CSV table of C-alpha atoms (C1' of nucleotides) in Angstrom, one decimal:
chain,number,residue,atom,x,y,z
A,264,MET,CA,46.9,33.2,168.8
A,265,ASP,CA,46.5,36.7,170.1
A,266,THR,CA,43.8,37.9,172.2
A,267,LYS,CA,40.7,38.6,170.2
A,268,HIS,CA,41.0,42.2,171.4
A,269,GLY,CA,42.8,44.9,169.6
A,270,ASN,CA,45.2,43.8,166.9
A,271,ALA,CA,43.6,40.3,166.4
A,272,THR,CA,40.5,41.6,164.9
A,273,ARG,CA,42.5,44.0,162.8
A,274,LEU,CA,44.3,41.0,161.3
A,275,LYS,CA,41.2,39.0,161.1
A,276,LEU,CA,39.7,41.7,159.0
A,277,MET,CA,42.6,41.9,156.8
A,278,GLU,CA,42.9,38.2,156.3
A,279,THR,CA,39.2,37.9,155.4
A,280,ALA,CA,39.1,40.9,153.3
A,281,ARG,CA,42.2,39.6,151.2
A,282,GLU,CA,40.7,36.2,150.6
A,283,LEU,CA,37.3,37.8,149.6
A,284,PHE,CA,39.0,40.3,147.4
A,285,ILE,CA,41.1,37.6,145.6
A,286,ALA,CA,38.1,35.3,145.4
A,287,LYS,CA,35.5,37.7,144.0
A,288,GLY,CA,37.3,41.0,142.9
A,289,VAL,CA,37.6,44.0,145.0
A,290,ASP,CA,34.5,45.8,144.0
A,291,ARG,CA,32.3,42.8,144.2
A,292,VAL,CA,32.6,42.4,147.9
A,293,GLY,CA,31.2,44.9,150.2
A,294,VAL,CA,32.4,46.0,153.7
A,295,ARG,CA,29.3,44.3,155.2
A,296,GLU,CA,30.3,40.9,153.8
A,297,ILE,CA,33.8,41.3,155.1
A,298,ALA,CA,32.6,42.3,158.5
A,299,SER,CA,30.2,39.6,158.9
A,300,LYS,CA,32.5,36.7,157.5
A,301,ALA,CA,35.2,37.8,159.9
A,302,GLY,CA,32.7,38.0,162.5
A,303,VAL,CA,33.2,41.5,163.8
A,304,ASN,CA,31.0,44.6,163.9
A,305,LEU,CA,30.8,46.6,160.7
A,306,SER,CA,32.1,49.8,162.3
A,307,LEU,CA,35.4,48.2,163.3
A,308,MET,CA,36.1,48.3,159.7
A,309,ASN,CA,36.5,51.9,159.6
A,310,TYR,CA,37.8,52.0,163.2
A,311,TYR,CA,40.9,50.2,162.2
A,312,PHE,CA,41.1,51.1,158.6
A,313,GLN,CA,39.8,54.6,157.8
A,314,SER,CA,38.2,53.3,154.5
A,315,LYS,CA,37.7,50.3,152.3
A,316,GLU,CA,40.2,51.9,150.0
A,317,ASN,CA,42.9,52.1,152.7
A,318,LEU,CA,42.2,48.6,153.8
A,319,LEU,CA,42.7,47.5,150.2
A,320,GLU,CA,46.0,49.5,150.2
A,321,GLN,CA,47.3,47.8,153.3
A,322,ILE,CA,46.6,44.4,151.9
A,323,PHE,CA,48.4,45.4,148.9
A,324,GLU,CA,51.4,46.5,150.5
A,325,GLN,CA,51.5,43.4,152.8
A,326,SER,CA,51.4,41.3,149.7
A,327,ILE,CA,54.5,43.0,148.2
A,328,LYS,CA,56.4,43.1,151.3
A,329,ASP,CA,55.9,39.4,151.9
A,330,ASN,CA,57.4,38.4,148.5
A,331,GLY,CA,59.4,41.3,147.4
A,332,GLN,CA,62.6,40.7,149.2
A,333,LYS,CA,63.2,37.3,147.5
A,334,ILE,CA,62.7,38.7,144.1
A,335,ARG,CA,64.8,41.6,144.7
A,336,GLN,CA,67.6,39.6,146.2
A,337,ILE,CA,68.0,37.4,143.0
A,338,LEU,CA,68.2,40.3,140.6
A,339,ASN,CA,71.2,41.8,142.6
A,340,ALA,CA,72.9,38.5,143.5
A,341,ASP,CA,76.5,37.9,142.5
A,342,MET,CA,75.6,35.1,140.0
A,343,PRO,CA,76.2,34.0,136.4
A,344,LEU,CA,73.7,35.5,134.1
A,345,ASP,CA,72.1,32.3,132.7
A,346,GLN,CA,71.8,31.0,136.4
A,347,LYS,CA,70.4,34.3,137.5
A,348,ILE,CA,67.6,34.3,134.8
A,349,LYS,CA,66.8,30.7,135.7
A,350,THR,CA,66.6,31.3,139.4
A,351,TYR,CA,64.5,34.5,138.9
A,352,ILE,CA,61.9,32.7,136.6
A,353,ASN,CA,61.7,29.9,139.1
A,354,ALA,CA,61.4,32.0,142.3
A,355,TYR,CA,58.8,34.2,140.5
A,356,ILE,CA,56.8,31.3,139.3
A,357,ASP,CA,57.0,29.6,142.7
A,358,ILE,CA,55.6,32.6,144.3
A,359,LEU,CA,52.7,33.1,141.7
A,360,THR,CA,51.9,29.5,141.9
A,361,GLU,CA,51.3,29.6,145.4
A,362,ASP,CA,49.1,32.9,145.3
A,363,PRO,CA,47.9,32.5,141.6
A,364,LEU,CA,45.6,35.6,141.9
A,365,LEU,CA,48.2,37.8,143.1
A,366,VAL,CA,48.9,39.3,139.5
A,367,PRO,CA,45.3,40.0,138.6
A,368,PHE,CA,44.9,41.6,142.0
A,369,VAL,CA,47.9,43.8,141.7
A,370,LEU,CA,47.1,44.8,138.2
A,371,SER,CA,43.6,45.8,139.1
A,372,ILE,CA,44.9,48.0,141.6
A,373,ILE,CA,47.4,49.4,139.3
A,374,HIS,CA,44.4,50.1,137.1
A,375,ARG,CA,42.2,51.3,139.8
A,376,ASN,CA,44.3,54.3,140.5
A,377,ALA,CA,47.4,54.7,138.7
A,378,GLU,CA,47.6,58.4,139.4
A,379,GLN,CA,48.4,57.6,143.1
A,380,ALA,CA,52.1,57.1,143.1
A,381,SER,CA,52.2,55.9,146.5
A,382,ARG,CA,51.0,52.4,145.7
A,383,LEU,CA,53.4,52.3,142.8
A,384,LYS,CA,56.4,53.0,145.0
A,385,ALA,CA,55.8,49.8,146.8
A,386,VAL,CA,55.7,47.9,143.6
A,387,HIS,CA,58.6,49.9,142.3
A,388,THR,CA,61.1,48.8,144.9
A,389,LEU,CA,60.6,45.1,143.4
A,390,TYR,CA,62.3,46.2,140.3
A,391,ASN,CA,65.8,47.7,141.0
A,392,THR,CA,67.6,46.4,137.8
A,393,GLU,CA,70.9,48.3,138.0
A,394,THR,CA,73.0,45.3,138.8
A,395,PHE,CA,71.2,43.1,136.3
A,396,SER,CA,71.4,45.9,133.5
A,397,ASN,CA,75.0,46.3,134.1
A,398,GLN,CA,75.6,42.5,133.9
A,399,LEU,CA,73.7,42.4,130.6
A,400,LYS,CA,75.9,45.2,129.1
A,401,HIS,CA,79.1,43.7,130.5
A,402,GLU,CA,78.3,40.1,129.0
A,403,ALA,CA,77.6,41.8,125.7
A,404,GLU,CA,81.0,43.7,125.6
A,405,LEU,CA,82.6,40.3,126.2
A,406,GLY,CA,80.8,39.0,123.3
A,407,ASN,CA,79.0,36.2,125.3
A,408,ILE,CA,75.7,37.3,124.3
A,409,ARG,CA,73.8,39.7,121.9
A,410,LYS,CA,73.7,43.3,122.5
A,411,VAL,CA,70.2,44.2,123.9
A,412,ASP,CA,68.5,47.3,125.5
A,413,PRO,CA,68.5,46.2,129.2
A,414,GLU,CA,65.3,48.0,130.1
A,415,GLN,CA,63.4,46.5,127.1
A,416,PHE,CA,64.9,43.0,128.1
A,417,PHE,CA,63.8,43.3,131.7
A,418,ILE,CA,60.4,44.2,130.8
A,419,SER,CA,60.2,41.4,128.4
A,420,MET,CA,61.4,39.0,131.0
A,421,ILE,CA,58.6,40.1,133.6
A,422,SER,CA,56.0,40.1,130.9
A,423,LEU,CA,56.7,36.4,130.0
A,424,ILE,CA,56.6,35.4,133.6
A,425,LEU,CA,53.8,37.5,134.8
A,426,PHE,CA,51.2,37.8,131.9
A,427,PRO,CA,50.1,34.2,131.8
A,428,PHE,CA,49.1,34.5,135.4
A,429,ALA,CA,46.9,37.5,134.5
A,430,ILE,CA,45.1,35.6,131.8
A,431,LYS,CA,45.1,32.1,133.5
A,432,TRP,CA,41.4,31.7,133.1
A,433,LEU,CA,41.5,32.6,129.3
A,434,ILE,CA,44.3,30.2,128.8
A,435,GLY,CA,42.4,27.4,130.5
A,436,TYR,CA,39.2,28.1,128.6
A,437,ARG,CA,41.1,28.4,125.3
A,438,MET,CA,42.9,25.2,125.7
A,439,THR,CA,40.2,23.5,127.7
A,440,LEU,CA,42.7,22.5,130.3
A,441,ASN,CA,41.6,21.0,133.7
A,442,LYS,CA,43.3,22.2,137.1
A,443,GLU,CA,46.0,19.7,136.6
A,444,GLN,CA,46.7,20.4,133.0
A,445,MET,CA,46.8,24.0,133.8
A,446,ALA,CA,49.3,23.4,136.7
A,447,GLN,CA,51.4,21.5,134.2
A,448,PHE,CA,51.2,24.3,131.5
A,449,LEU,CA,52.6,26.7,134.1
A,450,GLU,CA,55.2,24.3,135.1
A,451,ASP,CA,56.4,23.7,131.5
A,452,ARG,CA,56.5,27.6,131.2
A,453,ARG,CA,59.6,27.7,133.5
A,454,GLU,CA,61.6,26.0,130.9
A,455,HIS,CA,60.0,27.6,128.0
A,456,VAL,CA,60.6,31.1,129.1
A,457,TYR,CA,64.2,30.2,130.1
A,458,ASP,CA,65.0,28.7,126.7
A,459,LEU,CA,63.2,31.7,124.9
A,460,LEU,CA,65.3,34.2,126.7
A,461,MET,CA,68.7,32.5,126.5
A,462,ASN,CA,68.2,31.6,122.9
A,463,SER,CA,67.3,35.0,122.1
A,464,LEU,CA,70.6,36.3,123.7
A,465,ARG,CA,72.9,34.0,121.7
A,466,PRO,CA,75.3,36.3,119.8
B,65,MET,CA,22.7,59.6,112.2
B,66,ASP,CA,19.8,57.7,113.6
B,67,THR,CA,16.7,59.3,115.1
B,68,LYS,CA,17.2,60.1,118.7
B,69,HIS,CA,14.8,57.5,119.5
B,70,GLY,CA,15.6,54.0,120.4
B,71,ASN,CA,18.8,52.7,119.2
B,72,ALA,CA,20.4,56.1,119.2
B,73,THR,CA,20.2,56.8,122.7
B,74,ARG,CA,21.4,53.3,123.5
B,75,LEU,CA,24.6,53.9,121.5
B,76,LYS,CA,25.0,57.3,123.0
B,77,LEU,CA,25.0,55.8,126.3
B,78,MET,CA,27.5,53.1,125.4
B,79,GLU,CA,29.9,55.7,123.8
B,80,THR,CA,29.7,58.0,126.6
B,81,ALA,CA,30.2,55.2,129.2
B,82,ARG,CA,33.1,53.8,127.3
B,83,GLU,CA,35.0,57.1,127.3
B,84,LEU,CA,34.4,57.7,130.9
B,85,PHE,CA,35.3,54.2,131.9
B,86,ILE,CA,38.5,54.4,130.1
B,87,ALA,CA,39.4,57.8,131.3
B,88,LYS,CA,38.5,57.3,134.8
B,89,GLY,CA,38.3,53.5,135.6
B,90,VAL,CA,35.1,51.5,135.7
B,91,ASP,CA,34.2,51.9,139.3
B,92,ARG,CA,35.1,55.7,139.5
B,93,VAL,CA,32.4,56.7,137.3
B,94,GLY,CA,28.7,56.5,138.4
B,95,VAL,CA,25.6,55.9,136.3
B,96,ARG,CA,24.4,59.3,137.0
B,97,GLU,CA,27.3,60.9,135.4
B,98,ILE,CA,27.0,58.6,132.3
B,99,ALA,CA,23.4,59.5,131.9
B,100,SER,CA,23.8,63.3,132.3
B,101,LYS,CA,27.1,63.5,130.2
B,102,ALA,CA,25.0,61.6,127.5
B,103,GLY,CA,22.0,63.9,127.9
B,104,VAL,CA,19.5,61.1,128.7
B,105,ASN,CA,17.4,60.2,131.7
B,106,LEU,CA,19.0,58.1,134.3
B,107,SER,CA,16.4,55.3,134.1
B,108,LEU,CA,17.2,54.7,130.5
B,109,MET,CA,20.5,53.5,131.8
B,110,ASN,CA,18.5,50.4,133.2
B,111,TYR,CA,16.0,50.3,130.5
B,112,TYR,CA,18.5,49.5,127.6
B,113,PHE,CA,21.0,47.8,130.0
B,114,GLN,CA,19.8,46.1,133.0
B,115,SER,CA,22.6,47.1,135.1
B,116,LYS,CA,25.9,49.0,135.1
B,117,GLU,CA,27.7,45.6,135.1
B,118,ASN,CA,25.7,44.5,131.9
B,119,LEU,CA,26.6,47.8,130.3
B,120,LEU,CA,30.2,47.2,130.8
B,121,GLU,CA,30.0,43.6,129.4
B,122,GLN,CA,28.3,45.0,126.3
B,123,ILE,CA,31.0,47.7,125.8
B,124,PHE,CA,33.7,45.0,126.4
B,125,GLU,CA,32.4,42.8,123.7
B,126,GLN,CA,32.1,45.6,121.3
B,127,SER,CA,35.8,46.4,121.8
B,128,ILE,CA,36.8,42.9,121.1
B,129,LYS,CA,34.5,42.8,118.1
B,130,ASP,CA,35.8,46.1,116.7
B,131,ASN,CA,39.5,45.1,116.8
B,132,GLY,CA,39.3,41.4,116.8
B,133,GLN,CA,39.1,40.9,113.1
B,134,LYS,CA,42.4,42.5,112.2
B,135,ILE,CA,44.3,40.5,114.6
B,136,ARG,CA,42.5,37.3,113.8
B,137,GLN,CA,43.3,37.7,110.0
B,138,ILE,CA,47.1,38.1,110.5
B,139,LEU,CA,47.3,35.1,112.4
B,140,ASN,CA,45.5,33.0,109.9
B,141,ALA,CA,47.2,34.7,106.7
B,142,ASP,CA,49.1,33.1,104.2
B,143,MET,CA,52.4,34.7,105.0
B,144,PRO,CA,56.0,33.7,105.8
B,145,LEU,CA,56.6,33.3,109.4
B,146,ASP,CA,59.0,36.2,110.2
B,147,GLN,CA,56.8,38.7,108.1
B,148,LYS,CA,53.7,37.4,110.0
B,149,ILE,CA,55.1,37.9,113.3
B,150,LYS,CA,56.3,41.3,112.5
B,151,THR,CA,52.9,42.2,111.0
B,152,TYR,CA,51.1,40.9,114.0
B,153,ILE,CA,53.4,42.8,116.6
B,154,ASN,CA,52.9,46.0,114.6
B,155,ALA,CA,49.1,45.7,114.2
B,156,TYR,CA,48.6,45.0,117.9
B,157,ILE,CA,50.7,47.7,119.0
B,158,ASP,CA,49.0,50.0,116.7
B,159,ILE,CA,45.5,49.2,118.3
B,160,LEU,CA,46.9,49.4,121.9
B,161,THR,CA,48.6,52.7,121.2
B,162,GLU,CA,45.4,54.2,119.9
B,163,ASP,CA,43.5,52.8,122.8
B,164,PRO,CA,46.0,52.6,125.5
B,165,LEU,CA,43.8,51.5,128.4
B,166,LEU,CA,42.2,48.7,126.5
B,167,VAL,CA,44.5,46.3,128.1
B,168,PRO,CA,43.9,47.2,131.7
B,169,PHE,CA,40.2,47.6,130.9
B,170,VAL,CA,40.1,44.0,129.5
B,171,LEU,CA,42.2,42.6,132.3
B,172,SER,CA,40.2,44.1,134.9
B,173,ILE,CA,37.0,42.5,133.4
B,174,ILE,CA,38.8,39.2,133.2
B,175,HIS,CA,39.6,39.6,136.7
B,176,ARG,CA,36.3,40.9,137.8
B,177,ASN,CA,34.4,37.8,137.0
B,178,ALA,CA,36.7,35.2,135.6
B,179,GLU,CA,33.8,32.5,136.5
B,180,GLN,CA,31.7,33.7,133.7
B,181,ALA,CA,32.9,31.9,130.7
B,182,SER,CA,30.5,34.1,128.5
B,183,ARG,CA,32.9,37.0,128.6
B,184,LEU,CA,35.7,34.9,127.9
B,185,LYS,CA,34.2,33.6,124.7
B,186,ALA,CA,34.4,36.9,123.0
B,187,VAL,CA,38.0,37.2,123.8
B,188,HIS,CA,38.8,33.6,122.9
B,189,THR,CA,37.9,34.1,119.3
B,190,LEU,CA,40.7,36.4,119.1
B,191,TYR,CA,43.1,33.6,119.5
B,192,ASN,CA,42.6,31.0,116.7
B,193,THR,CA,46.1,29.8,116.5
B,194,GLU,CA,45.8,26.7,114.4
B,195,THR,CA,47.4,28.0,111.2
B,196,PHE,CA,50.1,29.7,113.2
B,197,SER,CA,50.8,26.6,115.2
B,198,ASN,CA,51.0,24.5,112.1
B,199,GLN,CA,53.3,27.0,110.5
B,200,LEU,CA,55.6,26.8,113.5
B,201,LYS,CA,55.8,23.1,113.4
B,202,HIS,CA,56.3,23.1,109.6
B,203,GLU,CA,59.2,25.4,109.8
B,204,ALA,CA,60.8,23.4,112.5
B,205,GLU,CA,60.5,20.4,110.5
B,206,LEU,CA,62.2,22.0,107.6
B,207,GLY,CA,65.0,23.0,110.1
B,208,ASN,CA,64.5,26.6,109.5
B,209,ILE,CA,63.7,27.4,113.0
B,210,ARG,CA,64.2,25.8,116.4
B,211,LYS,CA,61.6,23.5,117.5
B,212,VAL,CA,59.0,25.0,120.1
B,213,ASP,CA,55.8,24.3,121.7
B,214,PRO,CA,53.4,26.4,119.7
B,215,GLU,CA,51.0,27.3,122.5
B,216,GLN,CA,53.7,28.4,124.7
B,217,PHE,CA,55.3,30.3,121.9
B,218,PHE,CA,52.0,32.0,121.2
B,219,ILE,CA,51.4,32.8,125.0
B,220,SER,CA,55.0,34.3,125.1
B,221,MET,CA,54.2,36.4,122.0
B,222,ILE,CA,51.1,38.1,123.4
B,223,SER,CA,52.7,38.5,126.7
B,224,LEU,CA,55.6,40.4,125.2
B,225,ILE,CA,53.0,42.6,123.4
B,226,LEU,CA,50.3,43.1,125.9
B,227,PHE,CA,51.9,43.1,129.3
B,228,PRO,CA,53.9,46.3,128.9
B,229,PHE,CA,50.4,48.2,128.3
B,230,ALA,CA,49.0,46.7,131.5
B,231,ILE,CA,51.9,48.2,133.4
B,232,LYS,CA,52.4,51.4,131.5
B,233,TRP,CA,52.2,53.5,134.5
B,234,LEU,CA,54.7,51.5,136.4
B,235,ILE,CA,57.1,51.7,133.5
B,236,GLY,CA,56.7,55.4,133.4
B,237,TYR,CA,57.2,55.8,137.1
B,238,ARG,CA,60.2,53.4,137.2
B,239,MET,CA,62.1,55.0,134.4
B,240,THR,CA,60.6,58.4,135.0
B,241,LEU,CA,59.4,58.9,131.5
B,242,ASN,CA,57.3,61.7,130.2
B,243,LYS,CA,54.5,61.1,127.7
B,244,GLU,CA,56.9,61.5,124.7
B,245,GLN,CA,59.5,59.2,126.1
B,246,MET,CA,56.8,56.6,127.0
B,247,ALA,CA,55.5,56.6,123.5
B,248,GLN,CA,59.2,56.2,122.2
B,249,PHE,CA,59.6,53.2,124.6
B,250,LEU,CA,56.6,51.6,123.2
B,251,GLU,CA,57.6,52.4,119.6
B,252,ASP,CA,61.0,50.7,120.3
B,253,ARG,CA,59.3,47.8,121.7
B,254,ARG,CA,58.0,46.7,118.2
B,255,GLU,CA,61.4,46.0,117.0
B,256,HIS,CA,62.7,44.8,120.5
B,257,VAL,CA,60.0,42.1,120.6
B,258,TYR,CA,60.4,41.2,117.0
B,259,ASP,CA,64.2,40.6,117.5
B,260,LEU,CA,63.6,38.7,120.6
B,261,LEU,CA,61.2,36.3,119.2
B,262,MET,CA,63.2,35.9,115.8
B,263,ASN,CA,66.4,35.4,117.6
B,264,SER,CA,65.0,32.8,120.0
B,265,LEU,CA,63.9,30.8,117.1
B,266,ARG,CA,67.2,30.5,115.2
B,267,PRO,CA,68.2,27.0,115.0
C,259,DG,C1',38.9,52.4,192.8
C,260,DT,C1',38.3,56.1,190.0
C,261,DT,C1',40.1,58.0,185.9
C,262,DT,C1',41.7,57.3,181.2
C,263,DA,C1',42.2,55.1,177.0
C,264,DT,C1',41.0,51.5,174.0
C,265,DT,C1',37.8,48.6,171.8
C,266,DT,C1',33.1,47.4,170.5
C,267,DT,C1',28.2,48.3,169.4
C,268,DA,C1',23.7,50.0,167.2
C,269,DA,C1',21.7,53.3,164.8
C,270,DA,C1',21.6,56.7,161.3
C,271,DC,C1',23.8,59.2,157.2
C,272,DA,C1',24.8,60.4,152.5
C,273,DG,C1',25.9,58.4,148.4
C,274,DA,C1',25.1,55.1,144.9
C,275,DT,C1',22.4,51.9,141.9
C,276,DT,C1',18.2,49.7,140.6
C,277,DT,C1',13.1,49.1,140.5
C,278,DT,C1',8.4,50.6,139.9
C,279,DA,C1',4.6,52.5,137.9
C,280,DA,C1',2.8,55.9,135.3
C,281,DT,C1',3.2,58.8,131.0
C,282,DA,C1',4.5,59.8,126.2
C,283,DA,C1',5.9,58.6,121.6
C,284,DT,C1',6.1,55.5,118.0
C,285,DT,C1',4.8,51.5,115.3
C,286,DT,C1',1.6,48.0,113.8
C,287,DT,C1',-2.5,46.5,112.0
C,288,DG,C1',-7.4,45.8,111.1
D,8,DC,C1',-6.4,56.5,109.4
D,9,DA,C1',-7.8,55.4,113.9
D,10,DA,C1',-7.2,51.6,117.7
D,11,DA,C1',-4.2,48.8,119.7
D,12,DA,C1',0.1,47.3,121.0
D,13,DT,C1',4.7,47.9,121.4
D,14,DT,C1',8.5,50.8,122.7
D,15,DA,C1',10.7,54.9,124.9
D,16,DT,C1',10.9,58.4,128.5
D,17,DT,C1',10.2,60.2,133.0
D,18,DA,C1',10.0,61.2,138.0
D,19,DA,C1',9.7,59.1,142.3
D,20,DA,C1',10.5,55.5,145.6
D,21,DA,C1',13.2,51.3,147.1
D,22,DT,C1',17.5,49.2,147.9
D,23,DC,C1',22.0,48.7,148.6
D,24,DT,C1',26.7,51.1,149.1
D,25,DG,C1',30.5,52.9,152.3
D,26,DT,C1',31.0,55.9,156.2
D,27,DT,C1',29.9,58.6,160.5
D,28,DT,C1',28.2,59.4,165.0
D,29,DA,C1',27.7,58.8,169.8
D,30,DA,C1',27.0,55.9,173.2
D,31,DA,C1',28.3,51.4,175.8
D,32,DA,C1',31.4,47.9,177.2
D,33,DT,C1',36.1,46.6,178.2
D,34,DA,C1',41.0,47.1,179.6
D,35,DA,C1',45.0,49.8,181.4
D,36,DA,C1',46.8,53.3,184.3
D,37,DC,C1',47.3,56.0,188.1
DNA sequence: GTTTATTTTAAACAGATTTTAATAATTTTG
DNA sequence: CAAAATTATTAAAATCTGTTTAAAATAAAC
């Protein structure tokens, strides 16, 4: 562990803030609560991060950076289409299962200030689909799959993976699932999404 | 029109707040702005609604109530499966196109306080899928479609419809679309989603 | 060991929402 | 149709935000 001084308090603040933001929602936690839960003086908040908004941004970019590379690699890997789709779904659901509030957290940030492209840039790098698009086109030309609009298909794929995590609470309430049943539902989803996508691609 | 007294100012506040919330995002508009734009005294804000939070809740439930019935009717209508799915997609996208910030607005509220089941109840009534589920099972027994888990399929269907509206900004940024091109993309989505779902159901 | 830079602190600021308590208007009712 | 009771409106004060300031403690450099 670092010495308490300097960078350590900075990290402590980010950790604490992240937990609170995820647990309660960004605008339901005040800077005073963050500082006190982190055990540091309120002013250090603005000493290290210039504002709460900026703190949020740094936490956000951290999240993306931590998980982004895995996702990006798969999409550009040299791998048969069906295997790639399966791997992509599984890796993504792994990440979201481990950090189940990541999606609503990111969505709320996108919603918060969509006009600020800077934040979008971080997310954007996640979705370099050129290789994947070419693969879809190529397989269609070979007659192995039905012809589809690659952009639409990609958006569909991430919708199927991500959206259920955005409405997790709603699904649980709707189907009256307990924690284990909910986990099972999201587990089952791996296969369901894969089957749905692959079956839709049959020529 | 109602007399200015009583209910009229209440409604005026809700209307004004709703427009501002949708245009600027919930936490980027203050109660002063709402009150002044609505032309009423600031305190009436808290006279009619106890808090900004509660005002938000009432606007939210109103939105659901306004559009909910259409959506619900289609799902329970007596209609061939393929036609029902097509109608459902189109009706939903119609609503979301007319009110393009509805999804992020609703999602942020779900994220805001997922613990409060009261808010979920309003959304929940949207998704009475019993008729639809039975229809899926029945068609599978007849061999007309592939067998699928109805709950998973329904979640997939709404994911495909709703999620793109949640990440509209991101899609636009990613594909560098202008307003018209974005509208076209969402138009094209009607057919894409329908084809995807129906093709995936082929036996 | 004095100077310099970094980190921490307490107090105050400007902005927001919410509450209070008093006043005006409307409706109820005897 | 007045008196009472309820409902609507207002201005001012109280409370809670995020942020700033300026001074104090600590660590690093010369």
